[in-house]
Amino acid sequence: MTTLNFADDKKFSTGDGSTAIGIGDYNGDGHLDLAVVNYLANNVAILLGDGTGNFGVAPSLKVGTRPWDVAVADFNADGNLDLAVSNYDSNNVSVLLGNGTGGFSAATNFAVGYRHSQSICQYCFNLIRKWVGQF
């Protein structure tokens, strides 16, 4: 039998009511960073990783009402990771374009046609790419 050993867990402050995490290298330093969706705070916290299991203080980015899920991809094909956040109560998806240094644009919201949207899926990426053409 193989025994696995893990380091003690670490806790990082992100905001109220965290519901989802998007993982990617948002600042191009080769280390994984986190985008944490905060349902009760109506924002996304960005935690930049240093490659040792630690994360910096999280700036918060305002999104729609009651955000639930996040998708990470390069929606506008500029080489930087962007975020798409589904908003449970505001009938929209917030798109935040990454600048490659860990920062993101203010959210641009796109109507999705119904309330209580929860998950953002791979299929939605094509729709988001079409919306981003509106920027």
PDB file of C-alpha atoms in Angstrom:
ATOM      1  CA  MET A   1       0.000   0.000   0.000  1.00  0.00           C
ATOM      2  CA  THR A   2       1.261   3.454  -0.931  1.00  0.00           C
ATOM      3  CA  THR A   3       1.066   6.244   1.600  1.00  0.00           C
ATOM      4  CA  LEU A   4       0.493   9.757   0.328  1.00  0.00           C
ATOM      5  CA  ASN A   5       1.708  12.692   2.358  1.00  0.00           C
ATOM      6  CA  PHE A   6       0.316  16.185   1.972  1.00  0.00           C
ATOM      7  CA  ALA A   7       1.452  19.445   3.493  1.00  0.00           C
ATOM      8  CA  ASP A   8      -0.836  21.156   5.971  1.00  0.00           C
ATOM      9  CA  ASP A   9      -3.637  23.110   4.348  1.00  0.00           C
ATOM     10  CA  LYS A  10      -3.434  26.873   3.939  1.00  0.00           C
ATOM     11  CA  LYS A  11      -6.326  29.288   4.086  1.00  0.00           C
ATOM     12  CA  PHE A  12      -6.595  32.488   2.079  1.00  0.00           C
ATOM     13  CA  SER A  13      -9.204  35.218   2.465  1.00  0.00           C
ATOM     14  CA  THR A  14     -11.230  35.580  -0.731  1.00  0.00           C
ATOM     15  CA  GLY A  15     -14.626  37.083   0.074  1.00  0.00           C
ATOM     16  CA  ASP A  16     -18.127  36.060   1.118  1.00  0.00           C
ATOM     17  CA  GLY A  17     -19.852  32.954  -0.187  1.00  0.00           C
ATOM     18  CA  SER A  18     -17.212  31.505  -2.488  1.00  0.00           C
ATOM     19  CA  THR A  19     -18.831  29.152  -5.017  1.00  0.00           C
ATOM     20  CA  ALA A  20     -16.263  28.488  -7.771  1.00  0.00           C
ATOM     21  CA  ILE A  21     -12.567  28.733  -8.630  1.00  0.00           C
ATOM     22  CA  GLY A  22     -10.993  29.393 -12.021  1.00  0.00           C
ATOM     23  CA  ILE A  23      -7.347  28.357 -12.283  1.00  0.00           C
ATOM     24  CA  GLY A  24      -4.864  29.818 -14.768  1.00  0.00           C
ATOM     25  CA  ASP A  25      -1.668  31.816 -15.119  1.00  0.00           C
ATOM     26  CA  TYR A  26      -3.171  35.309 -15.183  1.00  0.00           C
ATOM     27  CA  ASN A  27       0.087  37.274 -14.977  1.00  0.00           C
ATOM     28  CA  GLY A  28       2.329  35.159 -17.224  1.00  0.00           C
ATOM     29  CA  ASP A  29       4.899  34.247 -14.560  1.00  0.00           C
ATOM     30  CA  GLY A  30       4.491  30.483 -15.009  1.00  0.00           C
ATOM     31  CA  HIS A  31       2.688  30.031 -11.666  1.00  0.00           C
ATOM     32  CA  LEU A  32      -0.966  29.122 -11.244  1.00  0.00           C
ATOM     33  CA  ASP A  33      -3.299  31.859 -10.033  1.00  0.00           C
ATOM     34  CA  LEU A  34      -6.897  31.693  -8.785  1.00  0.00           C
ATOM     35  CA  ALA A  35     -10.088  33.543  -9.652  1.00  0.00           C
ATOM     36  CA  VAL A  36     -12.577  32.931  -6.817  1.00  0.00           C
ATOM     37  CA  VAL A  37     -16.281  33.664  -7.378  1.00  0.00           C
ATOM     38  CA  ASN A  38     -17.962  35.224  -4.319  1.00  0.00           C
ATOM     39  CA  TYR A  39     -21.739  34.758  -4.451  1.00  0.00           C
ATOM     40  CA  LEU A  40     -22.605  36.965  -1.465  1.00  0.00           C
ATOM     41  CA  ALA A  41     -20.146  39.757  -2.313  1.00  0.00           C
ATOM     42  CA  ASN A  42     -21.028  39.973  -6.044  1.00  0.00           C
ATOM     43  CA  ASN A  43     -17.387  39.863  -7.070  1.00  0.00           C
ATOM     44  CA  VAL A  44     -14.459  37.752  -8.199  1.00  0.00           C
ATOM     45  CA  ALA A  45     -11.256  37.787  -6.136  1.00  0.00           C
ATOM     46  CA  ILE A  46      -7.955  37.327  -7.981  1.00  0.00           C
ATOM     47  CA  LEU A  47      -5.180  35.588  -6.030  1.00  0.00           C
ATOM     48  CA  LEU A  48      -1.810  35.586  -7.769  1.00  0.00           C
ATOM     49  CA  GLY A  49       0.294  32.535  -6.941  1.00  0.00           C
ATOM     50  CA  ASP A  50       4.024  32.630  -6.260  1.00  0.00           C
ATOM     51  CA  GLY A  51       4.705  28.982  -7.129  1.00  0.00           C
ATOM     52  CA  THR A  52       5.295  27.909  -3.514  1.00  0.00           C
ATOM     53  CA  GLY A  53       1.655  27.384  -2.557  1.00  0.00           C
ATOM     54  CA  ASN A  54       1.169  30.961  -1.396  1.00  0.00           C
ATOM     55  CA  PHE A  55      -1.103  33.586  -2.926  1.00  0.00           C
ATOM     56  CA  GLY A  56      -1.055  37.374  -2.742  1.00  0.00           C
ATOM     57  CA  VAL A  57      -3.785  39.614  -1.357  1.00  0.00           C
ATOM     58  CA  ALA A  58      -6.869  39.356  -3.512  1.00  0.00           C
ATOM     59  CA  PRO A  59      -8.192  42.402  -5.356  1.00  0.00           C
ATOM     60  CA  SER A  60     -11.942  42.095  -5.959  1.00  0.00           C
ATOM     61  CA  LEU A  61     -13.599  42.693  -9.312  1.00  0.00           C
ATOM     62  CA  LYS A  62     -17.291  43.589  -9.425  1.00  0.00           C
ATOM     63  CA  VAL A  63     -19.523  41.335 -11.516  1.00  0.00           C
ATOM     64  CA  GLY A  64     -23.296  40.783 -11.741  1.00  0.00           C
ATOM     65  CA  THR A  65     -25.684  39.835  -8.963  1.00  0.00           C
ATOM     66  CA  ARG A  66     -25.035  36.526  -7.192  1.00  0.00           C
ATOM     67  CA  PRO A  67     -22.179  35.193  -9.350  1.00  0.00           C
ATOM     68  CA  TRP A  68     -22.038  31.412  -9.387  1.00  0.00           C
ATOM     69  CA  ASP A  69     -19.455  29.947 -11.782  1.00  0.00           C
ATOM     70  CA  VAL A  70     -16.409  31.002 -13.784  1.00  0.00           C
ATOM     71  CA  ALA A  71     -14.852  29.916 -17.074  1.00  0.00           C
ATOM     72  CA  VAL A  72     -11.252  30.731 -17.960  1.00  0.00           C
ATOM     73  CA  ALA A  73     -10.135  31.084 -21.590  1.00  0.00           C
ATOM     74  CA  ASP A  74      -8.610  33.572 -24.016  1.00  0.00           C
ATOM     75  CA  PHE A  75     -11.926  34.852 -25.372  1.00  0.00           C
ATOM     76  CA  ASN A  76     -10.535  37.714 -27.470  1.00  0.00           C
ATOM     77  CA  ALA A  77      -7.470  35.860 -28.839  1.00  0.00           C
ATOM     78  CA  ASP A  78      -4.902  38.342 -27.482  1.00  0.00           C
ATOM     79  CA  GLY A  79      -2.838  35.689 -25.657  1.00  0.00           C
ATOM     80  CA  ASN A  80      -4.133  36.632 -22.185  1.00  0.00           C
ATOM     81  CA  LEU A  81      -6.566  34.615 -20.088  1.00  0.00           C
ATOM     82  CA  ASP A  82     -10.002  36.162 -19.595  1.00  0.00           C
ATOM     83  CA  LEU A  83     -12.886  35.323 -17.250  1.00  0.00           C
ATOM     84  CA  ALA A  84     -16.568  34.697 -17.922  1.00  0.00           C
ATOM     85  CA  VAL A  85     -18.772  34.621 -14.819  1.00  0.00           C
ATOM     86  CA  SER A  86     -22.375  33.398 -14.743  1.00  0.00           C
ATOM     87  CA  ASN A  87     -24.600  35.560 -12.527  1.00  0.00           C
ATOM     88  CA  TYR A  88     -27.452  33.695 -10.850  1.00  0.00           C
ATOM     89  CA  ASP A  89     -29.768  36.645 -10.153  1.00  0.00           C
ATOM     90  CA  SER A  90     -28.937  39.254 -12.803  1.00  0.00           C
ATOM     91  CA  ASN A  91     -29.787  37.315 -15.960  1.00  0.00           C
ATOM     92  CA  ASN A  92     -26.335  37.785 -17.497  1.00  0.00           C
ATOM     93  CA  VAL A  93     -22.745  36.681 -17.917  1.00  0.00           C
ATOM     94  CA  SER A  94     -19.918  39.043 -16.949  1.00  0.00           C
ATOM     95  CA  VAL A  95     -16.823  38.974 -19.174  1.00  0.00           C
ATOM     96  CA  LEU A  96     -13.585  40.381 -17.765  1.00  0.00           C
ATOM     97  CA  LEU A  97     -10.686  40.662 -20.208  1.00  0.00           C
ATOM     98  CA  GLY A  98      -7.228  39.880 -18.818  1.00  0.00           C
ATOM     99  CA  ASN A  99      -4.300  42.210 -19.458  1.00  0.00           C
ATOM    100  CA  GLY A 100      -1.566  39.569 -18.967  1.00  0.00           C
ATOM    101  CA  THR A 101      -0.191  41.123 -15.766  1.00  0.00           C
ATOM    102  CA  GLY A 102      -2.864  39.782 -13.409  1.00  0.00           C
ATOM    103  CA  GLY A 103      -5.306  42.633 -13.973  1.00  0.00           C
ATOM    104  CA  PHE A 104      -8.690  42.522 -15.674  1.00  0.00           C
ATOM    105  CA  SER A 105     -10.994  45.011 -17.363  1.00  0.00           C
ATOM    106  CA  ALA A 106     -14.209  46.088 -15.725  1.00  0.00           C
ATOM    107  CA  ALA A 107     -16.943  43.537 -16.349  1.00  0.00           C
ATOM    108  CA  THR A 108     -18.987  43.783 -19.510  1.00  0.00           C
ATOM    109  CA  ASN A 109     -22.336  42.056 -18.994  1.00  0.00           C
ATOM    110  CA  PHE A 110     -24.176  40.076 -21.649  1.00  0.00           C
ATOM    111  CA  ALA A 111     -27.803  38.986 -21.268  1.00  0.00           C
ATOM    112  CA  VAL A 112     -28.382  35.230 -21.320  1.00  0.00           C
ATOM    113  CA  GLY A 113     -32.187  35.230 -21.612  1.00  0.00           C
ATOM    114  CA  TYR A 114     -33.158  33.692 -18.301  1.00  0.00           C
ATOM    115  CA  ARG A 115     -32.608  34.090 -14.583  1.00  0.00           C
ATOM    116  CA  HIS A 116     -30.800  31.711 -12.305  1.00  0.00           C
ATOM    117  CA  SER A 117     -28.016  30.804 -14.704  1.00  0.00           C
ATOM    118  CA  GLN A 118     -25.479  28.754 -12.818  1.00  0.00           C
ATOM    119  CA  SER A 119     -22.912  26.889 -14.837  1.00  0.00           C
ATOM    120  CA  ILE A 120     -20.697  28.116 -17.604  1.00  0.00           C
ATOM    121  CA  CYS A 121     -19.670  25.281 -19.870  1.00  0.00           C
ATOM    122  CA  GLN A 122     -17.305  24.561 -22.729  1.00  0.00           C
ATOM    123  CA  TYR A 123     -20.184  25.058 -25.201  1.00  0.00           C
ATOM    124  CA  CYS A 124     -20.615  28.623 -23.974  1.00  0.00           C
ATOM    125  CA  PHE A 125     -17.089  29.587 -25.067  1.00  0.00           C
ATOM    126  CA  ASN A 126     -18.179  29.928 -28.694  1.00  0.00           C
ATOM    127  CA  LEU A 127     -21.043  32.231 -27.690  1.00  0.00           C
ATOM    128  CA  ILE A 128     -18.729  34.322 -25.519  1.00  0.00           C
ATOM    129  CA  ARG A 129     -16.230  34.648 -28.357  1.00  0.00           C
ATOM    130  CA  LYS A 130     -19.054  36.026 -30.525  1.00  0.00           C
ATOM    131  CA  TRP A 131     -20.028  38.510 -27.791  1.00  0.00           C
ATOM    132  CA  VAL A 132     -16.440  39.651 -27.304  1.00  0.00           C
ATOM    133  CA  GLY A 133     -16.460  40.803 -30.925  1.00  0.00           C
ATOM    134  CA  GLN A 134     -18.736  43.584 -29.650  1.00  0.00           C
ATOM    135  CA  PHE A 135     -15.934  45.221 -27.614  1.00  0.00           C
TER     136      PHE A 135
END
